[in-house]
XYZ file of C-alpha atoms in Angstrom:
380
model
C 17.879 7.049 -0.429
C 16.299 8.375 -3.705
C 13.062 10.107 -3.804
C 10.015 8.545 -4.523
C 8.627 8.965 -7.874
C 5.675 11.749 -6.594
C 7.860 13.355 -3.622
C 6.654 16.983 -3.848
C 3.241 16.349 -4.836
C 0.268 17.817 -2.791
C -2.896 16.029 -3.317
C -6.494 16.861 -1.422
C -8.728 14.225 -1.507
C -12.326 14.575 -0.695
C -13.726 11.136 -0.703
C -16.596 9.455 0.007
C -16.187 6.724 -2.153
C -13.266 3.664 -2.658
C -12.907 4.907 -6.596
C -11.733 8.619 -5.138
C -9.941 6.782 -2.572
C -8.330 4.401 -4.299
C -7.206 7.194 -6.797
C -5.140 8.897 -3.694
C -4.021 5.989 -2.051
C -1.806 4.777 -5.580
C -0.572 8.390 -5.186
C 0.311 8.206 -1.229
C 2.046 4.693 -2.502
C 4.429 6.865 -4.811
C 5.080 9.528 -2.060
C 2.564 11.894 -2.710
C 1.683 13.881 0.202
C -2.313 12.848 0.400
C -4.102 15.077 2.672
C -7.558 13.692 3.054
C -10.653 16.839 3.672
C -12.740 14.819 6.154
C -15.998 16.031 7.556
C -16.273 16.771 11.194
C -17.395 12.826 11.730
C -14.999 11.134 9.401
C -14.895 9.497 6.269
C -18.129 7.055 5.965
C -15.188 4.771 4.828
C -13.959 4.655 8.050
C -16.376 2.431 9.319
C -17.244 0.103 6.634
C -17.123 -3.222 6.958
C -15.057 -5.646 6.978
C -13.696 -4.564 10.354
C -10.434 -6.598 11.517
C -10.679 -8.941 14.297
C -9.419 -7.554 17.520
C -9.053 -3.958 16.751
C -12.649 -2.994 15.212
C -10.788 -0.974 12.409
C -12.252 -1.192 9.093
C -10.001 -2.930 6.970
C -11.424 -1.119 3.763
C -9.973 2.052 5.064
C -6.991 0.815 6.541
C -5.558 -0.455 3.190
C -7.382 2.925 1.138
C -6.095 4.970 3.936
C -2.465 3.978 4.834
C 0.253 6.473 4.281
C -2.140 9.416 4.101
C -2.731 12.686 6.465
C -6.326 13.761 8.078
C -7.900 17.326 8.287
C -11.179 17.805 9.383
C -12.627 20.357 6.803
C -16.967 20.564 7.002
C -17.815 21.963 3.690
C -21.254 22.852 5.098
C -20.065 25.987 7.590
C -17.925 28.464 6.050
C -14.720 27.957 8.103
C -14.592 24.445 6.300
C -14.763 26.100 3.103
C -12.231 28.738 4.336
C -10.007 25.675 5.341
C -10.851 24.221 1.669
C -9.462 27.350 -0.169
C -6.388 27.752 1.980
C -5.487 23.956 1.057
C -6.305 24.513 -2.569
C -3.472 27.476 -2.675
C -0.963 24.467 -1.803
C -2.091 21.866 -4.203
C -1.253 20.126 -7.698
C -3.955 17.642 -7.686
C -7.418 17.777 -6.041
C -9.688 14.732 -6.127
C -13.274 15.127 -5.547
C -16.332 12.722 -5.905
C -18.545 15.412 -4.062
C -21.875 14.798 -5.643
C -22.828 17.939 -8.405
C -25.746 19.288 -6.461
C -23.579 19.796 -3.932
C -20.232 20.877 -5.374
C -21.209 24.624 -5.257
C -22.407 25.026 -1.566
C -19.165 23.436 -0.799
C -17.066 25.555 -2.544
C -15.860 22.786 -5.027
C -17.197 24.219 -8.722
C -14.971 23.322 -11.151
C -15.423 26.463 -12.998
C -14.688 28.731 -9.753
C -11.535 26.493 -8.383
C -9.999 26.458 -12.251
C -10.216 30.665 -12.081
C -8.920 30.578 -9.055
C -5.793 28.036 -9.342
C -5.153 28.207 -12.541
C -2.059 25.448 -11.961
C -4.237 22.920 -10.023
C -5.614 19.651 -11.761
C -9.197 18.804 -10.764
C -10.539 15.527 -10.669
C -13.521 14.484 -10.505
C -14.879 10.946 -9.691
C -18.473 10.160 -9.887
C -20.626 7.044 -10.609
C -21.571 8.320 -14.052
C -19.166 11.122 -14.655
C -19.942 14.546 -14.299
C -22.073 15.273 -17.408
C -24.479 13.149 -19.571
C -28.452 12.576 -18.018
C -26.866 10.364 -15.181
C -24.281 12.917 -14.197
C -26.420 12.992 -10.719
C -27.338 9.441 -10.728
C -25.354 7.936 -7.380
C -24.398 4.155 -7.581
C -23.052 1.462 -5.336
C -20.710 -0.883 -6.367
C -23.103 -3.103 -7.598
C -24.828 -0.576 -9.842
C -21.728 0.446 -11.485
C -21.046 -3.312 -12.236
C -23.653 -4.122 -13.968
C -24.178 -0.480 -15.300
C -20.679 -1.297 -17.057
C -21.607 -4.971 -18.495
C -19.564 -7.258 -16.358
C -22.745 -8.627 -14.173
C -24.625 -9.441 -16.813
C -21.649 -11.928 -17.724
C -21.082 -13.769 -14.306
C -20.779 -16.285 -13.588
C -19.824 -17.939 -16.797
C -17.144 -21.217 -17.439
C -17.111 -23.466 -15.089
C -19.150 -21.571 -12.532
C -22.463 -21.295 -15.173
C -21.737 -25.358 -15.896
C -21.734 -26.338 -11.737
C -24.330 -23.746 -11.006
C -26.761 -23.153 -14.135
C -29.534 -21.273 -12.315
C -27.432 -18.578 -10.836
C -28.501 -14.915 -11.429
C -25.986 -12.778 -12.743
C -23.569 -11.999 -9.826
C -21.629 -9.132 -8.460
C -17.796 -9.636 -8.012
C -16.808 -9.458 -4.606
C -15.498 -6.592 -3.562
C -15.257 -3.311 -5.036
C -13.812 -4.237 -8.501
C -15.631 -1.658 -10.219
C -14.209 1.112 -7.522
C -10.725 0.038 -8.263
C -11.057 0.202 -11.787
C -12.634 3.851 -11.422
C -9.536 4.750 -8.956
C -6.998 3.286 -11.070
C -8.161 5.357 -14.089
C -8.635 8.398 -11.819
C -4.977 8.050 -10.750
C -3.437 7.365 -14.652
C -5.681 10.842 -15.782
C -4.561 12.829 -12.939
C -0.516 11.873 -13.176
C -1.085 13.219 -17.045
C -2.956 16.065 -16.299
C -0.127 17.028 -13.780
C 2.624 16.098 -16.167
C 1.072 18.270 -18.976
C 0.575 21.328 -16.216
C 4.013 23.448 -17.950
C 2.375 23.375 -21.388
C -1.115 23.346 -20.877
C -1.611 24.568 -17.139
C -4.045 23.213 -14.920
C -7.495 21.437 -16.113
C -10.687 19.329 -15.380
C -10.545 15.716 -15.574
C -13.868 14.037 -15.940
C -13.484 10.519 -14.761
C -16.563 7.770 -14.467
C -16.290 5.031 -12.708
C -18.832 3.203 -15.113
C -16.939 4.093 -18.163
C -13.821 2.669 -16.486
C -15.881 -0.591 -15.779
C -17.314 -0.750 -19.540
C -13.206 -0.307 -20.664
C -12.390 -3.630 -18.426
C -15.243 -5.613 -20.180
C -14.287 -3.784 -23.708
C -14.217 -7.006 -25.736
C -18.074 -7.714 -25.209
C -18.708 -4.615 -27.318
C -15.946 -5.754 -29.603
C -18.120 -9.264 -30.539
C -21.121 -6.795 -30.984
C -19.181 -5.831 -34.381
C -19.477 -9.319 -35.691
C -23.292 -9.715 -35.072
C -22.650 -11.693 -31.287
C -24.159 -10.495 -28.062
C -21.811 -12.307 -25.406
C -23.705 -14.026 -22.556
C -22.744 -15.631 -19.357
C -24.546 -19.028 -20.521
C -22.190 -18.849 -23.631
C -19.026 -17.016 -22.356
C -16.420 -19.237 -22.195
C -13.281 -20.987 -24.446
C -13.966 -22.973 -26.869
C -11.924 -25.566 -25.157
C -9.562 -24.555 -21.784
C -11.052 -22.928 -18.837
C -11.213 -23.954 -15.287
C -10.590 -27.177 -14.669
C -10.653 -29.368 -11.083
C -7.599 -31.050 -10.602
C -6.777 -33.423 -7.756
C -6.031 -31.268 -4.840
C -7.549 -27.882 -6.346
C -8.197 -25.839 -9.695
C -6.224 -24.806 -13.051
C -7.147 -22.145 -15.695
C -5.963 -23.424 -18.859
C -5.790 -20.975 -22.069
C -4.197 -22.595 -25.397
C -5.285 -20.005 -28.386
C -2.386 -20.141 -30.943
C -1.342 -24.315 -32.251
C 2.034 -24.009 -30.570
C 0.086 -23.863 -27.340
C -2.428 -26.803 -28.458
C 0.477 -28.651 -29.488
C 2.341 -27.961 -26.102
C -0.936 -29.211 -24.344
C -1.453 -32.133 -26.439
C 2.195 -33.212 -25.025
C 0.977 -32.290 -21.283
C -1.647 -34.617 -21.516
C 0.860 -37.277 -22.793
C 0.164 -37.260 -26.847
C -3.242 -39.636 -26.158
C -4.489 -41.510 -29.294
C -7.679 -39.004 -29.539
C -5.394 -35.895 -29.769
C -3.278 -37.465 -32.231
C -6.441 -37.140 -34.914
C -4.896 -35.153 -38.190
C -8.405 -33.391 -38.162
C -7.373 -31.828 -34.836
C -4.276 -29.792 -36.449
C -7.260 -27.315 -37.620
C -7.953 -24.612 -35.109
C -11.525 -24.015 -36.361
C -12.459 -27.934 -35.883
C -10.638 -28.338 -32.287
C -13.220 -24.855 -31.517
C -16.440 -26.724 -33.285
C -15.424 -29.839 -31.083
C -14.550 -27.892 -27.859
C -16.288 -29.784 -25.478
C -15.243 -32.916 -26.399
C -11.567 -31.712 -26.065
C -12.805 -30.449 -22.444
C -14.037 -33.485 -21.594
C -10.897 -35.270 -22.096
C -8.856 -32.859 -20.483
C -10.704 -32.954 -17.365
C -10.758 -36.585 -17.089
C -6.855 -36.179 -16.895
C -7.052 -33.049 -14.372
C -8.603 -35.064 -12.069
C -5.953 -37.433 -11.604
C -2.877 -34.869 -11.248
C -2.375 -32.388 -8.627
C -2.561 -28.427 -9.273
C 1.320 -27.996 -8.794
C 2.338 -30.799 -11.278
C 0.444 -29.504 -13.826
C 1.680 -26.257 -13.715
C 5.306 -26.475 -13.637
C 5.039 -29.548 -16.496
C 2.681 -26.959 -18.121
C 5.235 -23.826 -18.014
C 7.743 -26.270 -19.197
C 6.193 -27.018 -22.669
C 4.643 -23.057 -22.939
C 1.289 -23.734 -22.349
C -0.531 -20.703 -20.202
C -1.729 -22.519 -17.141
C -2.103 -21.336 -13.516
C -3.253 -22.262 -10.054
C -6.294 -20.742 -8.364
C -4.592 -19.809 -4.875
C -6.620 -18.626 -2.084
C -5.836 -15.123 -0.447
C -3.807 -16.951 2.083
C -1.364 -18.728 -0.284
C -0.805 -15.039 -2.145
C -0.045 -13.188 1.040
C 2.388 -16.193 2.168
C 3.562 -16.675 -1.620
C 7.874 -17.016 -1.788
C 7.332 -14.800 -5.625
C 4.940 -12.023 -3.762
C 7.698 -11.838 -0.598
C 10.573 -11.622 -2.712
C 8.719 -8.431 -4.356
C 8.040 -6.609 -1.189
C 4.143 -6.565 -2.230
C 3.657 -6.495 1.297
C 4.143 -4.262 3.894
C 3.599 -3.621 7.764
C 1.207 -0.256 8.838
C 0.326 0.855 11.365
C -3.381 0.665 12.559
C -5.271 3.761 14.031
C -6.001 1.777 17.217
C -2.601 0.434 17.933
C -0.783 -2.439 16.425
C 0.191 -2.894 12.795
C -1.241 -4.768 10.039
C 0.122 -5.889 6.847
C -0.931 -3.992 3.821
C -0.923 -4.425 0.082
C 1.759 -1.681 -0.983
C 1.160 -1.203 -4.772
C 0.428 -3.483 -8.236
C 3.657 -1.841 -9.236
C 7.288 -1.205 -8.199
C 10.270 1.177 -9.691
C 13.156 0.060 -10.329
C 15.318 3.117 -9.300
C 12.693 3.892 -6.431
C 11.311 1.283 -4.378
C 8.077 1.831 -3.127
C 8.922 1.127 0.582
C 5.447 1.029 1.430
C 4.373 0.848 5.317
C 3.033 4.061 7.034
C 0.257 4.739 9.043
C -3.355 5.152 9.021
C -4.162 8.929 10.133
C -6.397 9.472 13.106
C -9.308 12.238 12.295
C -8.191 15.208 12.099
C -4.727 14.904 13.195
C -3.605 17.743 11.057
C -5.934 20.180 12.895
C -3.873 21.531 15.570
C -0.791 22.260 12.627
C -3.036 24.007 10.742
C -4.362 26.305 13.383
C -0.846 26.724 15.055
């Protein structure tokens, strides 16, 4: 069997937070060996909810977790921070979203650990990166969010039409901890791929600046004098549209895709007007156009319209709820899933990676480490 893509990387991970996380777990996925630095009572992620039915497990840290290794290592007493520096001797890549006030007392400067391992590549993943005035600003999820632009455009589309009064909203989840993770990961793979020319460095990452990247093309319309809003965010004319039995996104921006959806619709007399050939008038007349289309939606059902739509090249999908992806033919015949192993006993199935190899597969599976499991091979 060939070698994953990261076999013979050593990673510590001191994390507190699903960006840091999230940044070892895509690592663990490729076959890094992920040894998480937990204090003496665990990772706060280790409780947080949701917890899976049954088992009281948190599911968080099950899939952030999976595939990993546990040492307890209290950077507080100075056998922790002994522990810490005979770890760092080992590593390539250290991850670290220890607040800055803290990061001396526990032994994790970045100006100290880079004299010391000159080879290693640090980083570190904070709310607000580690310099500018907010370098010690902390932020939940929902902070970063908005701190980054999206909130302030949800809900727009259909969502602002059905519910005009909403506030802005938070995406569920930790979508702004992802994004912070994934860029984490990307900077720390080229930081350890530029190690033979350049040796070891400091990676700065911030989770809000990975956020603002997402949401880039707000900023973008800035240039031309608009300020996007969730009361005006939306296409011209597509969107999200109720069909019979459930919901389509439609997106036609080029004329071969308007022409493609004119013929989905069944070439009706309205769409036939020469005045319609002209992108700019078909944009001033948008919500007539969306009118019209979802008068037709709702008389066709979600998987009709989307294989007729695919047929004539016009970008249309379904909106499938978690339960259709995980049982999805397409996601089972790509292995996206795989069975773990829980802490408490039993297995669970777990999201292996947004990504595959073609000459590796990512086999995905392992376990979730109890604390400290790594304690008595270190002392022995």
């Amino acid at each position: 069997m060939p070698s994953l893509p990261l076999t013979g990387c050593r990673v510590l991970e001191c994390s507190r937070t699903v960006a840091a996380a999230y940044a070892g777990r895509l690592m663990a996925a490729m076959g890094a060996d992920v040894v998480m630095l937990e204090p003496s009572g665990g990772s706060p992620l280790r409780h947080a909810a949701p917890l899976l039915d049954g088992t009281g497990d948190s599911a968080l840290f099950t899939y952030l977790a999976v595939g990993k290794r546990s040492q307890v290592c209290d950077l507080d007493s100075a056998e922790g921070r002994l522990v810490l520096e005979r770890e760092l001797v080992h590593a390539d890549i250290l991850i670290d979203d220890t607040p800055l006030r803290d990061r001396a007392r526990h032994g994790l400067d970045p100006a100290l650990i880079g004299a010391r391992h000159p080879g290693l590549v640090h980083v570190s993943v904070l709310p607000f990166g580690a310099s500018g005035p907010k370098a010690n600003w902390d932020g939940e999820e929902i902070n970063l969010l908005h701190a980054g632009g999206e909130g302030f455009l949800l809900p727009n589309g259909l969502s602002h039409e059905l519910f005009p009064d909403r506030p802005p909203l938070k995406i569920y989840g930790h979508f702004a901890g992802y994004q912070g993770g994934t860029m984490a990961a990307l900077a720390a793979l080229t930081a350890w791929w530029a190690v033979p020319v350049a040796g070891g460095q400091y990676v700065d990452v911030s989770v809000q600046d990975a956020v603002l990247s997402v949401g880039a093309f707000a900023l973008q319309r800035l240039g031309d004098g608009s300020l996007e809003h969730r009361t005006s965010r939306r296409f011209r004319y597509g969107g999200v549209f109720e069909a019979s039995d459930g919901y389509v996104e439609l997106l036609t921006l080029e004329d071969r895709q308007w022409h493609g959806l004119v013929d989905l619709l069944g070439r009706p007399a309205w769409a036939e007007e020469e005045s319609l050939s002209d992108p700019l008038e078909r944009s001033r007349r948008g919500d007539e156009i969306n009118g019209h289309v979802r008068e037709w939606m709702r008389r066709h059902p979600v998987e009709e319209i989307v294989r007729r739509a695919q047929e004539l090249g016009v970008p249309a999908a379904k909106y499938r709820t978690p339960m259709e992806v995980t049982q999805s033919e397409h996601e089972r015949a790509r292995g996206l899933f795989a069975r773990s192993e829980l802490e408490s006993g039993g297995s669970v199935e777990v999201l292996v990676a947004p990504f595959q190899f073609r000459c590796s597969l990512l086999p995905g599976g392992g376990r979730v480490p109890a604390l400290g499991e790594m304690d008595a091979v270190v002392l022995a």
